[in-house]
Amino acid sequence: RRYPTVEIRAETFNGSTHVPVPSDSAFLKALLFELRLIDDHIFVEHRDTCTRINHSSVYSVRTEGGDLWPVLAFQKSGLIYACLPLVEEPLEPRPPLLTVSGLSQGLALLLGIVDYISPSRKNEAEMSAKISQLRNLLIQACPLGTPLNTNIRSLNSSFDDIQEMPTDENQPAWRSNTYKGKPQVNVCITEKVKCMQYDKRDVVDTWQVYGAVNCKCDIEGSAPNVTLSLNLPTNGPPLQDIVVHHCVTSVDPAMLMSYSAEPLDDSVYNGPYKFPFIPPSDSFNLCYYTSQVPVPPILGSYQLIEEGSQLKITVNLKLHESIKNSFEYCEARIPFFNRGPIAQLEYKVSYGQLDLSREKSLLVWVIGQKFPKSLEVSLTGTVSFGTAGKEHPTDYVCTGNTAYLYFRIPDFTLTGCYVDQHSIQIFVPGKPKITASRELISSDYYIWNSKAPAPMVYKTLFD
């Protein structure tokens, strides 16, 4: 959808520096190029240089009329979700992302569309029907370019069934209906940890934590007020890059001033992080954050050496002593694509069990729900391969130089962030039932072969 009223406002804010939005086809081509989905084999300096590493889903898309910024775009289950938020201030110089309120609104709207479409992604006919209904739904969710209700699933696909706006003038637009029943609040903190480990003296290991606080507030009233606090343990790493949902009514400015791109100092705000808000009717993410934790949860080394027709592999993993040793699942995967099926495998594991995938191209080391008392596990073995057939999987990324971890630790966060149930304030009659949970999940947790060159995108200590 295009919103001419929003484009006119953008032109008013930016004057002579305004970059017009090109035609749909031209914008799509420029976006695919920026996301490296077309012409990825060609090196383009402004897009592919190692000095330009994108740490977010916000892009600058180059068009004939100039660079469009900020374009919010990400891929999910084979689809691209994108929008161009309005920046209500001059674009030169570019303002910090956290000051652009349209970004959080645009992200909430896109995530609402993902939530609406994703359950049907395996049924092409059903997904096509949902996408065809999306235009009608967006007229309700975002009638003039400002998101009023980001929960797309709660809307009606037919114009005949569009509900009238609430008669209670105090009821915000994002509360599409009112709840009747016993009040209850569910809060879940989900932290995802990304990691790149190299086991090399001249290459820096990198890791980052991304958190989201999901809430579901079943509370009576047209505009109930809720205050929720996130707390950190003593000396816990502060939360940074905090982005809040548009239902939050006020926030301490100091909370929003901590950026992960800048070095930490003693003045960084470290909580408690208070969020007063009027909750939407359905589940929503109250806020997102990042954090710079001192160590990754699992330290690993991976070596792969070619000896004649065989590959010799060694994997060592160590759970850091500060991490809760209680997993829902924990496994290491070692892919061998582009080589043919594994014909012979000899191995020894100090803990857990090793499985071979059905395609015989992937080793799955199931560590289980606990590390041993030593907190260290190891795998050694030799692998040889048969002749590759057309049906054997290939992958241009997984060429045998990386292992990766999958794990989930319930009732634990790497930052130590937690919700104090007693600090949740709800200004409604009756005593609400409050449920708080948290979890740590791995995401892109890679351990690179220390006997092979590391990817050039990660800078060395001596650059």
GROMACS .gro file of C-alpha atoms in nm:
model
  463
    1ARG     CA    1   0.000   0.000   0.000
    2ARG     CA    2   0.103   0.356  -0.068
    3TYR     CA    3  -0.015   0.652   0.137
    4PRO     CA    4  -0.002   0.983  -0.058
    5THR     CA    5  -0.076   1.178   0.261
    6VAL     CA    6   0.235   1.031   0.426
    7GLU     CA    7   0.448   1.105   0.118
    8ILE     CA    8   0.331   1.470   0.122
    9ARG     CA    9   0.426   1.495   0.491
   10ALA     CA   10   0.769   1.348   0.416
   11GLU     CA   11   0.824   1.604   0.140
   12THR     CA   12   0.722   1.883   0.381
   13PHE     CA   13   0.973   1.767   0.644
   14ASN     CA   14   1.264   1.724   0.402
   15GLY     CA   15   1.212   1.993   0.137
   16SER     CA   16   1.483   1.987  -0.130
   17THR     CA   17   1.648   1.674   0.018
   18HIS     CA   18   1.327   1.470  -0.019
   19VAL     CA   19   1.369   1.141  -0.207
   20PRO     CA   20   1.043   1.037  -0.379
   21VAL     CA   21   0.923   0.678  -0.351
   22PRO     CA   22   0.969   0.517  -0.696
   23SER     CA   23   0.719   0.290  -0.869
   24ASP     CA   24   0.640  -0.043  -0.704
   25SER     CA   25   0.848  -0.240  -0.956
   26ALA     CA   26   1.148  -0.006  -0.927
   27PHE     CA   27   1.131  -0.011  -0.546
   28LEU     CA   28   1.109  -0.392  -0.542
   29LYS     CA   29   1.409  -0.427  -0.771
   30ALA     CA   30   1.613  -0.183  -0.558
   31LEU     CA   31   1.513  -0.362  -0.236
   32LEU     CA   32   1.601  -0.709  -0.371
   33PHE     CA   33   1.937  -0.570  -0.478
   34GLU     CA   34   2.002  -0.421  -0.134
   35LEU     CA   35   1.907  -0.751   0.035
   36ARG     CA   36   2.150  -0.937  -0.197
   37LEU     CA   37   1.866  -1.144  -0.345
   38ILE     CA   38   1.962  -1.040  -0.699
   39ASP     CA   39   2.308  -0.972  -0.844
   40ASP     CA   40   2.468  -1.115  -0.531
   41HIS     CA   41   2.762  -1.241  -0.739
   42ILE     CA   42   2.860  -0.885  -0.829
   43PHE     CA   43   3.067  -0.682  -0.581
   44VAL     CA   44   2.907  -0.342  -0.525
   45GLU     CA   45   3.109  -0.125  -0.289
   46HIS     CA   46   2.826   0.066  -0.119
   47ARG     CA   47   2.647  -0.263  -0.048
   48ASP     CA   48   2.919  -0.526  -0.001
   49THR     CA   49   3.214  -0.349   0.158
   50CYS     CA   50   3.334  -0.503   0.485
   51THR     CA   51   3.320  -0.162   0.654
   52ARG     CA   52   2.940  -0.162   0.614
   53ILE     CA   53   2.797  -0.431   0.841
   54ASN     CA   54   2.425  -0.398   0.900
   55HIS     CA   55   2.332  -0.469   1.263
   56SER     CA   56   1.959  -0.417   1.216
   57SER     CA   57   1.678  -0.470   0.967
   58VAL     CA   58   1.691  -0.103   0.865
   59TYR     CA   59   1.835  -0.037   0.519
   60SER     CA   60   1.918   0.251   0.289
   61VAL     CA   61   1.784   0.154  -0.054
   62ARG     CA   62   1.948   0.323  -0.350
   63THR     CA   63   1.702   0.446  -0.617
   64GLU     CA   64   1.730   0.674  -0.921
   65GLY     CA   65   1.600   0.966  -0.713
   66GLY     CA   66   1.843   0.906  -0.425
   67ASP     CA   67   1.876   0.687  -0.117
   68LEU     CA   68   1.550   0.590   0.054
   69TRP     CA   69   1.597   0.563   0.431
   70PRO     CA   70   1.488   0.410   0.664
   71VAL     CA   71   1.350   0.104   0.482
   72LEU     CA   72   1.254  -0.160   0.738
   73ALA     CA   73   1.279  -0.506   0.577
   74PHE     CA   74   1.332  -0.867   0.678
   75GLN     CA   75   1.278  -1.217   0.539
   76LYS     CA   76   1.058  -1.478   0.704
   77SER     CA   77   0.961  -1.819   0.563
   78GLY     CA   78   1.035  -1.727   0.204
   79LEU     CA   79   0.856  -1.390   0.209
   80ILE     CA   80   0.994  -1.036   0.239
   81TYR     CA   81   0.816  -0.797   0.474
   82ALA     CA   82   0.901  -0.431   0.421
   83CYS     CA   83   0.777  -0.080   0.495
   84LEU     CA   84   0.907   0.276   0.470
   85PRO     CA   85   0.836   0.461   0.799
   86LEU     CA   86   0.789   0.836   0.808
   87VAL     CA   87   1.067   1.030   0.982
   88GLU     CA   88   0.912   1.339   1.137
   89GLU     CA   89   1.232   1.542   1.131
   90PRO     CA   90   1.503   1.634   0.878
   91LEU     CA   91   1.699   1.339   0.739
   92GLU     CA   92   2.028   1.526   0.716
   93PRO     CA   93   2.210   1.439   0.930
   94ARG     CA   94   2.041   1.105   0.984
   95PRO     CA   95   1.878   1.086   1.327
   96PRO     CA   96   1.949   0.788   1.560
   97LEU     CA   97   1.718   0.493   1.494
   98LEU     CA   98   1.577   0.501   1.845
   99THR     CA   99   1.441   0.853   1.794
  100VAL     CA  100   1.234   0.748   1.489
  101SER     CA  101   0.899   0.647   1.641
  102GLY     CA  102   0.773   0.527   1.302
  103LEU     CA  103   1.025   0.241   1.309
  104SER     CA  104   0.871   0.071   1.612
  105GLN     CA  105   0.521   0.127   1.470
  106GLY     CA  106   0.626  -0.012   1.133
  107LEU     CA  107   0.795  -0.313   1.295
  108ALA     CA  108   0.483  -0.385   1.502
  109LEU     CA  109   0.269  -0.368   1.188
  110LEU     CA  110   0.500  -0.600   0.993
  111LEU     CA  111   0.514  -0.848   1.281
  112GLY     CA  112   0.134  -0.840   1.292
  113ILE     CA  113   0.128  -0.928   0.921
  114VAL     CA  114   0.381  -1.209   0.983
  115ASP     CA  115   0.161  -1.345   1.263
  116TYR     CA  116  -0.140  -1.334   1.030
  117ILE     CA  117   0.026  -1.501   0.728
  118SER     CA  118   0.282  -1.742   0.879
  119PRO     CA  119   0.042  -2.020   0.997
  120SER     CA  120  -0.061  -2.072   0.631
  121ARG     CA  121   0.284  -2.073   0.472
  122LYS     CA  122   0.273  -2.450   0.396
  123ASN     CA  123  -0.066  -2.426   0.224
  124GLU     CA  124  -0.021  -2.218  -0.090
  125ALA     CA  125  -0.392  -2.173  -0.162
  126GLU     CA  126  -0.467  -2.060   0.193
  127MET     CA  127  -0.171  -1.823   0.194
  128SER     CA  128  -0.278  -1.669  -0.139
  129ALA     CA  129  -0.627  -1.614   0.001
  130LYS     CA  130  -0.485  -1.444   0.310
  131ILE     CA  131  -0.258  -1.219   0.104
  132SER     CA  132  -0.554  -1.118  -0.115
  133GLN     CA  133  -0.746  -1.019   0.203
  134LEU     CA  134  -0.452  -0.822   0.338
  135ARG     CA  135  -0.541  -0.504   0.148
  136ASN     CA  136  -0.883  -0.484   0.318
  137LEU     CA  137  -0.727  -0.558   0.656
  138LEU     CA  138  -0.464  -0.286   0.613
  139ILE     CA  139  -0.737  -0.030   0.548
  140GLN     CA  140  -0.858  -0.104   0.900
  141ALA     CA  141  -0.519  -0.154   1.065
  142CYS     CA  142  -0.349   0.144   0.900
  143PRO     CA  143  -0.613   0.360   0.729
  144LEU     CA  144  -0.411   0.678   0.664
  145GLY     CA  145  -0.059   0.548   0.713
  146THR     CA  146  -0.058   0.542   1.094
  147PRO     CA  147  -0.097   0.193   1.250
  148LEU     CA  148  -0.405   0.185   1.472
  149ASN     CA  149  -0.415  -0.190   1.535
  150THR     CA  150  -0.116  -0.409   1.463
  151ASN     CA  151  -0.292  -0.733   1.553
  152ILE     CA  152  -0.402  -0.819   1.198
  153ARG     CA  153  -0.552  -1.153   1.303
  154SER     CA  154  -0.809  -0.978   1.521
  155LEU     CA  155  -0.949  -0.780   1.226
  156ASN     CA  156  -1.230  -0.882   0.992
  157SER     CA  157  -1.151  -0.946   0.627
  158SER     CA  158  -1.489  -0.821   0.503
  159PHE     CA  159  -1.585  -0.453   0.488
  160ASP     CA  160  -1.937  -0.549   0.592
  161ASP     CA  161  -1.809  -0.666   0.931
  162ILE     CA  162  -1.588  -0.370   1.018
  163GLN     CA  163  -1.657  -0.280   1.378
  164GLU     CA  164  -1.737   0.077   1.467
  165MET     CA  165  -1.482   0.272   1.664
  166PRO     CA  166  -1.522   0.238   2.041
  167THR     CA  167  -1.785   0.469   2.189
  168ASP     CA  168  -1.571   0.518   2.501
  169GLU     CA  169  -1.354   0.816   2.414
  170ASN     CA  170  -1.088   0.699   2.662
  171GLN     CA  171  -1.041   0.363   2.489
  172PRO     CA  172  -0.728   0.373   2.270
  173ALA     CA  173  -0.752   0.252   1.912
  174TRP     CA  174  -0.523  -0.046   1.974
  175ARG     CA  175  -0.770  -0.200   2.225
  176SER     CA  176  -1.001  -0.352   1.965
  177ASN     CA  177  -1.229  -0.517   2.222
  178THR     CA  178  -1.282  -0.532   2.597
  179TYR     CA  179  -1.221  -0.837   2.814
  180LYS     CA  180  -1.478  -0.983   3.055
  181GLY     CA  181  -1.360  -1.220   3.325
  182LYS     CA  182  -1.097  -1.274   3.591
  183PRO     CA  183  -0.796  -1.045   3.534
  184GLN     CA  184  -0.472  -1.218   3.444
  185VAL     CA  185  -0.135  -1.112   3.304
  186ASN     CA  186   0.122  -1.334   3.132
  187VAL     CA  187   0.474  -1.203   3.072
  188CYS     CA  188   0.755  -1.392   2.897
  189ILE     CA  189   1.111  -1.264   2.845
  190THR     CA  190   1.278  -1.435   2.548
  191GLU     CA  191   1.648  -1.374   2.495
  192LYS     CA  192   1.827  -1.499   2.184
  193VAL     CA  193   2.204  -1.521   2.175
  194LYS     CA  194   2.396  -1.500   1.847
  195CYS     CA  195   2.758  -1.605   1.842
  196MET     CA  196   3.060  -1.645   1.614
  197GLN     CA  197   3.356  -1.831   1.765
  198TYR     CA  198   3.682  -1.892   1.580
  199ASP     CA  199   3.936  -2.026   1.835
  200LYS     CA  200   4.201  -1.806   1.671
  201ARG     CA  201   4.441  -1.561   1.833
  202ASP     CA  202   4.407  -1.301   1.556
  203VAL     CA  203   4.028  -1.309   1.512
  204VAL     CA  204   3.785  -1.166   1.764
  205ASP     CA  205   3.495  -1.386   1.876
  206THR     CA  206   3.164  -1.199   1.865
  207TRP     CA  207   2.835  -1.251   2.045
  208GLN     CA  208   2.521  -1.048   2.102
  209VAL     CA  209   2.202  -1.086   2.303
  210TYR     CA  210   1.859  -0.981   2.171
  211GLY     CA  211   1.563  -0.975   2.408
  212ALA     CA  212   1.188  -0.936   2.368
  213VAL     CA  213   0.927  -0.902   2.644
  214ASN     CA  214   0.595  -1.052   2.536
  215CYS     CA  215   0.277  -0.967   2.729
  216LYS     CA  216  -0.083  -1.088   2.726
  217CYS     CA  217  -0.306  -0.880   2.953
  218ASP     CA  218  -0.662  -1.001   3.002
  219ILE     CA  219  -0.801  -0.708   3.200
  220GLU     CA  220  -1.146  -0.552   3.210
  221GLY     CA  221  -1.197  -0.188   3.121
  222SER     CA  222  -1.163   0.032   2.816
  223ALA     CA  223  -0.822   0.174   2.911
  224PRO     CA  224  -0.663  -0.017   3.201
  225ASN     CA  225  -0.329   0.114   3.326
  226VAL     CA  226  -0.050  -0.138   3.386
  227THR     CA  227   0.306  -0.076   3.504
  228LEU     CA  228   0.566  -0.349   3.455
  229SER     CA  229   0.930  -0.340   3.569
  230LEU     CA  230   1.227  -0.530   3.430
  231ASN     CA  231   1.502  -0.588   3.683
  232LEU     CA  232   1.867  -0.686   3.658
  233PRO     CA  233   2.081  -0.862   3.917
  234THR     CA  234   2.362  -0.668   4.086
  235ASN     CA  235   2.638  -0.597   3.830
  236GLY     CA  236   2.419  -0.737   3.550
  237PRO     CA  237   2.496  -0.594   3.202
  238PRO     CA  238   2.263  -0.301   3.124
  239LEU     CA  239   1.993  -0.327   2.860
  240GLN     CA  240   2.064  -0.126   2.545
  241ASP     CA  241   1.895  -0.027   2.217
  242ILE     CA  242   1.556  -0.042   2.391
  243VAL     CA  243   1.257  -0.004   2.155
  244VAL     CA  244   0.913   0.015   2.317
  245HIS     CA  245   0.565  -0.067   2.190
  246HIS     CA  246   0.351   0.235   2.100
  247CYS     CA  247   0.108   0.151   2.384
  248VAL     CA  248   0.372   0.258   2.641
  249THR     CA  249   0.249   0.591   2.781
  250SER     CA  250   0.578   0.728   2.919
  251VAL     CA  251   0.935   0.617   2.963
  252ASP     CA  252   1.248   0.744   3.137
  253PRO     CA  253   1.463   0.909   2.863
  254ALA     CA  254   1.778   0.770   3.026
  255MET     CA  255   1.649   0.422   2.942
  256LEU     CA  256   1.657   0.498   2.570
  257MET     CA  257   1.998   0.666   2.560
  258SER     CA  258   2.211   0.351   2.586
  259TYR     CA  259   2.334   0.235   2.243
  260SER     CA  260   2.532  -0.083   2.182
  261ALA     CA  261   2.733   0.104   1.916
  262GLU     CA  262   2.891   0.318   2.188
  263PRO     CA  263   3.129   0.200   2.465
  264LEU     CA  264   2.972   0.147   2.806
  265ASP     CA  265   3.047   0.389   3.088
  266ASP     CA  266   2.954   0.418   3.455
  267SER     CA  267   2.661   0.648   3.381
  268VAL     CA  268   2.469   0.388   3.178
  269TYR     CA  269   2.117   0.333   3.309
  270ASN     CA  270   2.089  -0.016   3.459
  271GLY     CA  271   1.732  -0.028   3.583
  272PRO     CA  272   1.486  -0.100   3.707
  273TYR     CA  273   1.324  -0.044   3.368
  274LYS     CA  274   0.965   0.076   3.421
  275PHE     CA  275   0.703   0.056   3.148
  276PRO     CA  276   0.360   0.211   3.216
  277PHE     CA  277   0.120   0.113   2.936
  278ILE     CA  278  -0.238   0.057   2.828
  279PRO     CA  279  -0.223  -0.298   2.687
  280PRO     CA  280  -0.373  -0.407   2.355
  281SER     CA  281  -0.639  -0.677   2.370
  282ASP     CA  282  -0.410  -0.951   2.238
  283SER     CA  283  -0.056  -1.072   2.286
  284PHE     CA  284   0.212  -0.812   2.200
  285ASN     CA  285   0.581  -0.742   2.249
  286LEU     CA  286   0.616  -0.468   2.509
  287CYS     CA  287   0.978  -0.393   2.421
  288TYR     CA  288   1.292  -0.516   2.250
  289TYR     CA  289   1.648  -0.474   2.373
  290THR     CA  290   2.008  -0.583   2.326
  291SER     CA  291   2.288  -0.630   2.578
  292GLN     CA  292   2.665  -0.676   2.584
  293VAL     CA  293   2.721  -0.977   2.808
  294PRO     CA  294   3.082  -1.058   2.908
  295VAL     CA  295   3.095  -1.420   2.785
  296PRO     CA  296   2.895  -1.649   2.556
  297PRO     CA  297   2.706  -1.929   2.735
  298ILE     CA  298   2.890  -2.215   2.562
  299LEU     CA  299   3.256  -2.186   2.460
  300GLY     CA  300   3.359  -2.412   2.176
  301SER     CA  301   3.639  -2.513   1.944
  302TYR     CA  302   3.605  -2.706   1.620
  303GLN     CA  303   3.886  -2.851   1.410
  304LEU     CA  304   3.850  -3.027   1.078
  305ILE     CA  305   4.161  -3.167   0.908
  306GLU     CA  306   4.167  -3.350   0.575
  307GLU     CA  307   4.387  -3.661   0.580
  308GLY     CA  308   4.376  -3.838   0.244
  309SER     CA  309   4.021  -3.952   0.174
  310GLN     CA  310   3.915  -3.896   0.533
  311LEU     CA  311   3.827  -3.594   0.745
  312LYS     CA  312   3.937  -3.585   1.106
  313ILE     CA  313   3.706  -3.385   1.332
  314THR     CA  314   3.746  -3.261   1.689
  315VAL     CA  315   3.482  -3.064   1.878
  316ASN     CA  316   3.515  -2.940   2.237
  317LEU     CA  317   3.237  -2.757   2.419
  318LYS     CA  318   3.238  -2.602   2.764
  319LEU     CA  319   2.938  -2.459   2.947
  320HIS     CA  320   3.034  -2.142   3.133
  321GLU     CA  321   2.999  -2.183   3.510
  322SER     CA  322   2.762  -1.886   3.535
  323ILE     CA  323   2.504  -2.054   3.307
  324LYS     CA  324   2.214  -2.260   3.441
  325ASN     CA  325   2.289  -2.626   3.362
  326SER     CA  326   1.934  -2.726   3.275
  327PHE     CA  327   1.837  -2.739   2.907
  328GLU     CA  328   1.515  -2.823   2.734
  329TYR     CA  329   1.740  -2.938   2.449
  330CYS     CA  330   2.103  -2.893   2.351
  331GLU     CA  331   2.270  -3.028   2.040
  332ALA     CA  332   2.560  -2.952   1.808
  333ARG     CA  333   2.524  -3.000   1.433
  334ILE     CA  334   2.813  -3.055   1.195
  335PRO     CA  335   2.713  -3.033   0.826
  336PHE     CA  336   2.900  -3.201   0.541
  337PHE     CA  337   2.719  -3.078   0.231
  338ASN     CA  338   2.869  -3.071  -0.120
  339ARG     CA  339   3.074  -3.386  -0.049
  340GLY     CA  340   2.849  -3.685  -0.105
  341PRO     CA  341   2.690  -3.904   0.164
  342ILE     CA  342   2.888  -4.009   0.470
  343ALA     CA  343   2.998  -4.367   0.394
  344GLN     CA  344   3.203  -4.439   0.703
  345LEU     CA  345   3.198  -4.285   1.049
  346GLU     CA  346   3.413  -4.366   1.348
  347TYR     CA  347   3.373  -4.152   1.656
  348LYS     CA  348   3.403  -4.118   2.031
  349VAL     CA  349   3.192  -3.883   2.246
  350SER     CA  350   3.261  -3.812   2.612
  351TYR     CA  351   2.892  -3.736   2.672
  352GLY     CA  352   2.559  -3.761   2.491
  353GLN     CA  353   2.503  -3.945   2.165
  354LEU     CA  354   2.587  -3.890   1.798
  355ASP     CA  355   2.329  -3.941   1.523
  356LEU     CA  356   2.362  -3.935   1.145
  357SER     CA  357   2.091  -3.760   0.946
  358ARG     CA  358   1.877  -3.955   0.701
  359GLU     CA  359   2.049  -3.785   0.405
  360LYS     CA  360   2.386  -3.887   0.557
  361SER     CA  361   2.516  -3.533   0.528
  362LEU     CA  362   2.480  -3.406   0.884
  363LEU     CA  363   2.614  -3.520   1.221
  364VAL     CA  364   2.383  -3.437   1.512
  365TRP     CA  365   2.547  -3.455   1.854
  366VAL     CA  366   2.267  -3.468   2.110
  367ILE     CA  367   2.410  -3.344   2.440
  368GLY     CA  368   2.072  -3.357   2.612
  369GLN     CA  369   1.939  -3.165   2.908
  370LYS     CA  370   2.254  -3.130   3.118
  371PHE     CA  371   2.628  -3.099   3.079
  372PRO     CA  372   2.834  -3.332   3.306
  373LYS     CA  373   2.980  -3.207   3.635
  374SER     CA  374   3.299  -3.100   3.456
  375LEU     CA  375   3.081  -2.880   3.228
  376GLU     CA  376   3.296  -3.001   2.936
  377VAL     CA  377   3.214  -3.241   2.653
  378SER     CA  378   3.418  -3.357   2.353
  379LEU     CA  379   3.374  -3.536   2.023
  380THR     CA  380   3.648  -3.689   1.808
  381GLY     CA  381   3.607  -3.892   1.494
  382THR     CA  382   3.690  -3.962   1.131
  383VAL     CA  383   3.453  -3.936   0.837
  384SER     CA  384   3.478  -4.061   0.481
  385PHE     CA  385   3.237  -3.999   0.195
  386GLY     CA  386   3.076  -4.180  -0.095
  387THR     CA  387   2.997  -4.045  -0.440
  388ALA     CA  388   2.756  -3.753  -0.449
  389GLY     CA  389   2.431  -3.805  -0.639
  390LYS     CA  390   2.187  -3.547  -0.772
  391GLU     CA  391   1.960  -3.599  -0.472
  392HIS     CA  392   2.238  -3.525  -0.223
  393PRO     CA  393   2.200  -3.182  -0.059
  394THR     CA  394   2.430  -2.896  -0.150
  395ASP     CA  395   2.478  -2.567   0.024
  396TYR     CA  396   2.697  -2.272  -0.076
  397VAL     CA  397   2.738  -2.157   0.286
  398CYS     CA  398   2.776  -2.485   0.478
  399THR     CA  399   3.093  -2.603   0.305
  400GLY     CA  400   3.222  -2.798   0.604
  401ASN     CA  401   3.396  -2.518   0.790
  402THR     CA  402   3.138  -2.459   1.062
  403ALA     CA  403   2.949  -2.633   1.338
  404TYR     CA  404   2.647  -2.475   1.502
  405LEU     CA  405   2.459  -2.516   1.829
  406TYR     CA  406   2.089  -2.535   1.909
  407PHE     CA  407   1.975  -2.501   2.268
  408ARG     CA  408   1.703  -2.363   2.492
  409ILE     CA  409   1.738  -2.295   2.865
  410PRO     CA  410   1.400  -2.239   3.036
  411ASP     CA  411   1.365  -2.003   3.334
  412PHE     CA  412   1.696  -1.830   3.255
  413THR     CA  413   1.823  -1.520   3.077
  414LEU     CA  414   2.183  -1.443   2.987
  415THR     CA  415   2.154  -1.084   3.113
  416GLY     CA  416   1.981  -1.203   3.431
  417CYS     CA  417   1.683  -0.985   3.334
  418TYR     CA  418   1.361  -1.084   3.511
  419VAL     CA  419   1.013  -0.957   3.591
  420ASP     CA  420   0.934  -0.909   3.958
  421GLN     CA  421   0.571  -1.024   3.977
  422HIS     CA  422   0.515  -0.817   4.292
  423SER     CA  423   0.622  -0.500   4.111
  424ILE     CA  424   0.351  -0.529   3.844
  425GLN     CA  425   0.091  -0.263   3.914
  426ILE     CA  426  -0.258  -0.299   3.766
  427PHE     CA  427  -0.507  -0.025   3.846
  428VAL     CA  428  -0.826  -0.231   3.821
  429PRO     CA  429  -1.053  -0.393   4.080
  430GLY     CA  430  -0.980  -0.751   4.187
  431LYS     CA  431  -0.652  -0.934   4.235
  432PRO     CA  432  -0.513  -1.041   3.897
  433LYS     CA  433  -0.331  -1.369   3.839
  434ILE     CA  434   0.023  -1.292   3.722
  435THR     CA  435   0.247  -1.542   3.541
  436ALA     CA  436   0.607  -1.454   3.452
  437SER     CA  437   0.851  -1.674   3.262
  438ARG     CA  438   1.178  -1.636   3.077
  439GLU     CA  439   1.400  -1.834   2.840
  440LEU     CA  440   1.733  -1.828   2.656
  441ILE     CA  441   1.744  -1.959   2.298
  442SER     CA  442   2.037  -1.995   2.058
  443SER     CA  443   2.020  -1.813   1.725
  444ASP     CA  444   2.293  -1.837   1.459
  445TYR     CA  445   2.533  -1.985   1.715
  446TYR     CA  446   2.834  -2.080   1.501
  447ILE     CA  447   3.171  -2.231   1.580
  448TRP     CA  448   3.411  -2.205   1.285
  449ASN     CA  449   3.679  -2.454   1.192
  450SER     CA  450   3.997  -2.312   1.345
  451LYS     CA  451   4.205  -2.486   1.075
  452ALA     CA  452   4.037  -2.291   0.794
  453PRO     CA  453   4.025  -1.918   0.710
  454ALA     CA  454   3.765  -1.719   0.902
  455PRO     CA  455   3.503  -1.520   0.706
  456MET     CA  456   3.652  -1.186   0.602
  457VAL     CA  457   3.352  -0.985   0.725
  458TYR     CA  458   3.475  -1.020   1.084
  459LYS     CA  459   3.768  -0.790   1.157
  460THR     CA  460   4.087  -0.914   1.319
  461LEU     CA  461   4.255  -0.767   1.623
  462PHE     CA  462   4.539  -0.633   1.410
  463ASP     CA  463   4.335  -0.438   1.151
   0.00000   0.00000   0.00000
